Amino acid sequence: MELLFLGTGAGIPAKTRNVTSVALKLLEERRSVWLFDCGEATQHQILHTSIKPRKIEKIFITHLHGDHVYGLPGLVSSRSFQGG
């Protein structure tokens, strides 16, 4: 498995750090991704990785602050356009 930090910043994005989001790429046999939190611009951060949005199997939200959830609408709609 592989752990990818898509964002580790505070409540607002900065030039060098995005808001909170962590992806866990599971074992090769499973070929799926679990996402922990989905802050603003998470889908943009995913573009800089090898993650395919349609492979995201589960999204866990740690709590309902904006910096942990505001990326959900964009990610979910982009994923649906890609047939995911």
PDB file of C-alpha atoms in Angstrom:
ATOM      1  CA  MET A   1       0.000   0.000   0.000  1.00  0.00           C
ATOM      2  CA  GLU A   2       1.022   3.597  -0.546  1.00  0.00           C
ATOM      3  CA  LEU A   3       0.087   6.724   1.402  1.00  0.00           C
ATOM      4  CA  LEU A   4      -0.124   9.983  -0.590  1.00  0.00           C
ATOM      5  CA  PHE A   5      -0.482  13.342   1.132  1.00  0.00           C
ATOM      6  CA  LEU A   6      -2.552  15.515  -1.213  1.00  0.00           C
ATOM      7  CA  GLY A   7      -2.797  18.334   1.300  1.00  0.00           C
ATOM      8  CA  THR A   8      -1.518  18.956   4.809  1.00  0.00           C
ATOM      9  CA  GLY A   9      -2.192  22.666   5.264  1.00  0.00           C
ATOM     10  CA  ALA A  10      -4.506  24.564   7.555  1.00  0.00           C
ATOM     11  CA  GLY A  11      -7.955  26.018   6.862  1.00  0.00           C
ATOM     12  CA  ILE A  12      -7.082  27.856   3.650  1.00  0.00           C
ATOM     13  CA  PRO A  13      -4.913  26.700   0.734  1.00  0.00           C
ATOM     14  CA  ALA A  14      -1.451  28.211   0.324  1.00  0.00           C
ATOM     15  CA  LYS A  15       0.948  28.270  -2.632  1.00  0.00           C
ATOM     16  CA  THR A  16       2.964  25.390  -1.235  1.00  0.00           C
ATOM     17  CA  ARG A  17       0.368  23.445   0.783  1.00  0.00           C
ATOM     18  CA  ASN A  18      -3.182  22.436  -0.049  1.00  0.00           C
ATOM     19  CA  VAL A  19      -5.851  21.864   2.600  1.00  0.00           C
ATOM     20  CA  THR A  20      -6.330  18.438   4.142  1.00  0.00           C
ATOM     21  CA  SER A  21      -6.569  15.301   2.039  1.00  0.00           C
ATOM     22  CA  VAL A  22      -4.767  11.971   2.198  1.00  0.00           C
ATOM     23  CA  ALA A  23      -5.069   9.063  -0.254  1.00  0.00           C
ATOM     24  CA  LEU A  24      -4.332   5.442   0.563  1.00  0.00           C
ATOM     25  CA  LYS A  25      -3.576   3.276  -2.476  1.00  0.00           C
ATOM     26  CA  LEU A  26      -4.390  -0.278  -1.474  1.00  0.00           C
ATOM     27  CA  LEU A  27      -2.650  -3.476  -2.459  1.00  0.00           C
ATOM     28  CA  GLU A  28      -2.023  -4.085  -6.135  1.00  0.00           C
ATOM     29  CA  GLU A  29      -4.573  -6.924  -6.233  1.00  0.00           C
ATOM     30  CA  ARG A  30      -7.335  -4.610  -5.081  1.00  0.00           C
ATOM     31  CA  ARG A  31      -6.287  -1.609  -7.200  1.00  0.00           C
ATOM     32  CA  SER A  32      -8.470   0.814  -5.297  1.00  0.00           C
ATOM     33  CA  VAL A  33      -7.960   4.043  -3.403  1.00  0.00           C
ATOM     34  CA  TRP A  34      -9.411   5.253  -0.133  1.00  0.00           C
ATOM     35  CA  LEU A  35      -9.501   9.011   0.383  1.00  0.00           C
ATOM     36  CA  PHE A  36      -9.388  10.583   3.839  1.00  0.00           C
ATOM     37  CA  ASP A  37     -10.898  14.074   3.788  1.00  0.00           C
ATOM     38  CA  CYS A  38     -11.461  16.051   0.631  1.00  0.00           C
ATOM     39  CA  GLY A  39     -10.492  19.674   1.066  1.00  0.00           C
ATOM     40  CA  GLU A  40     -10.851  22.338  -1.602  1.00  0.00           C
ATOM     41  CA  ALA A  41      -8.853  21.559  -4.785  1.00  0.00           C
ATOM     42  CA  THR A  42      -8.262  17.904  -3.882  1.00  0.00           C
ATOM     43  CA  GLN A  43      -9.255  16.862  -7.398  1.00  0.00           C
ATOM     44  CA  HIS A  44      -6.591  19.227  -8.740  1.00  0.00           C
ATOM     45  CA  GLN A  45      -3.976  17.708  -6.429  1.00  0.00           C
ATOM     46  CA  ILE A  46      -4.967  14.244  -7.680  1.00  0.00           C
ATOM     47  CA  LEU A  47      -3.952  15.320 -11.200  1.00  0.00           C
ATOM     48  CA  HIS A  48      -0.348  15.510  -9.946  1.00  0.00           C
ATOM     49  CA  THR A  49      -0.389  11.849  -8.863  1.00  0.00           C
ATOM     50  CA  SER A  50      -0.907   8.437 -10.421  1.00  0.00           C
ATOM     51  CA  ILE A  51      -4.381   8.166  -8.836  1.00  0.00           C
ATOM     52  CA  LYS A  52      -7.312   7.647 -11.174  1.00  0.00           C
ATOM     53  CA  PRO A  53     -10.468   9.226  -9.676  1.00  0.00           C
ATOM     54  CA  ARG A  54     -12.607   6.281 -10.800  1.00  0.00           C
ATOM     55  CA  LYS A  55     -10.460   4.039  -8.566  1.00  0.00           C
ATOM     56  CA  ILE A  56     -11.530   5.931  -5.427  1.00  0.00           C
ATOM     57  CA  GLU A  57     -13.625   3.338  -3.635  1.00  0.00           C
ATOM     58  CA  LYS A  58     -14.320   5.087  -0.329  1.00  0.00           C
ATOM     59  CA  ILE A  59     -14.119   8.626   1.018  1.00  0.00           C
ATOM     60  CA  PHE A  60     -13.818   9.085   4.776  1.00  0.00           C
ATOM     61  CA  ILE A  61     -14.523  12.504   6.299  1.00  0.00           C
ATOM     62  CA  THR A  62     -12.935  13.049   9.711  1.00  0.00           C
ATOM     63  CA  HIS A  63     -15.173  16.011  10.602  1.00  0.00           C
ATOM     64  CA  LEU A  64     -17.389  18.559   8.884  1.00  0.00           C
ATOM     65  CA  HIS A  65     -15.141  21.619   8.675  1.00  0.00           C
ATOM     66  CA  GLY A  66     -14.936  23.245   5.246  1.00  0.00           C
ATOM     67  CA  ASP A  67     -11.227  22.524   4.833  1.00  0.00           C
ATOM     68  CA  HIS A  68     -12.084  18.818   5.004  1.00  0.00           C
ATOM     69  CA  VAL A  69     -15.210  18.706   2.788  1.00  0.00           C
ATOM     70  CA  TYR A  70     -15.351  21.590   0.273  1.00  0.00           C
ATOM     71  CA  GLY A  71     -13.628  19.485  -2.386  1.00  0.00           C
ATOM     72  CA  LEU A  72     -16.338  16.809  -2.381  1.00  0.00           C
ATOM     73  CA  PRO A  73     -18.776  18.384  -4.900  1.00  0.00           C
ATOM     74  CA  GLY A  74     -16.071  18.931  -7.514  1.00  0.00           C
ATOM     75  CA  LEU A  75     -14.495  15.510  -7.056  1.00  0.00           C
ATOM     76  CA  VAL A  76     -17.809  13.656  -7.151  1.00  0.00           C
ATOM     77  CA  SER A  77     -19.044  15.506 -10.250  1.00  0.00           C
ATOM     78  CA  SER A  78     -15.722  15.071 -12.093  1.00  0.00           C
ATOM     79  CA  ARG A  79     -15.733  11.389 -11.224  1.00  0.00           C
ATOM     80  CA  SER A  80     -19.278  10.944 -12.541  1.00  0.00           C
ATOM     81  CA  PHE A  81     -18.308  12.550 -15.868  1.00  0.00           C
ATOM     82  CA  GLN A  82     -15.473  10.013 -16.158  1.00  0.00           C
ATOM     83  CA  GLY A  83     -17.843   7.090 -15.755  1.00  0.00           C
ATOM     84  CA  GLY A  84     -16.780   6.362 -12.185  1.00  0.00           C
TER      85      GLY A  84
END
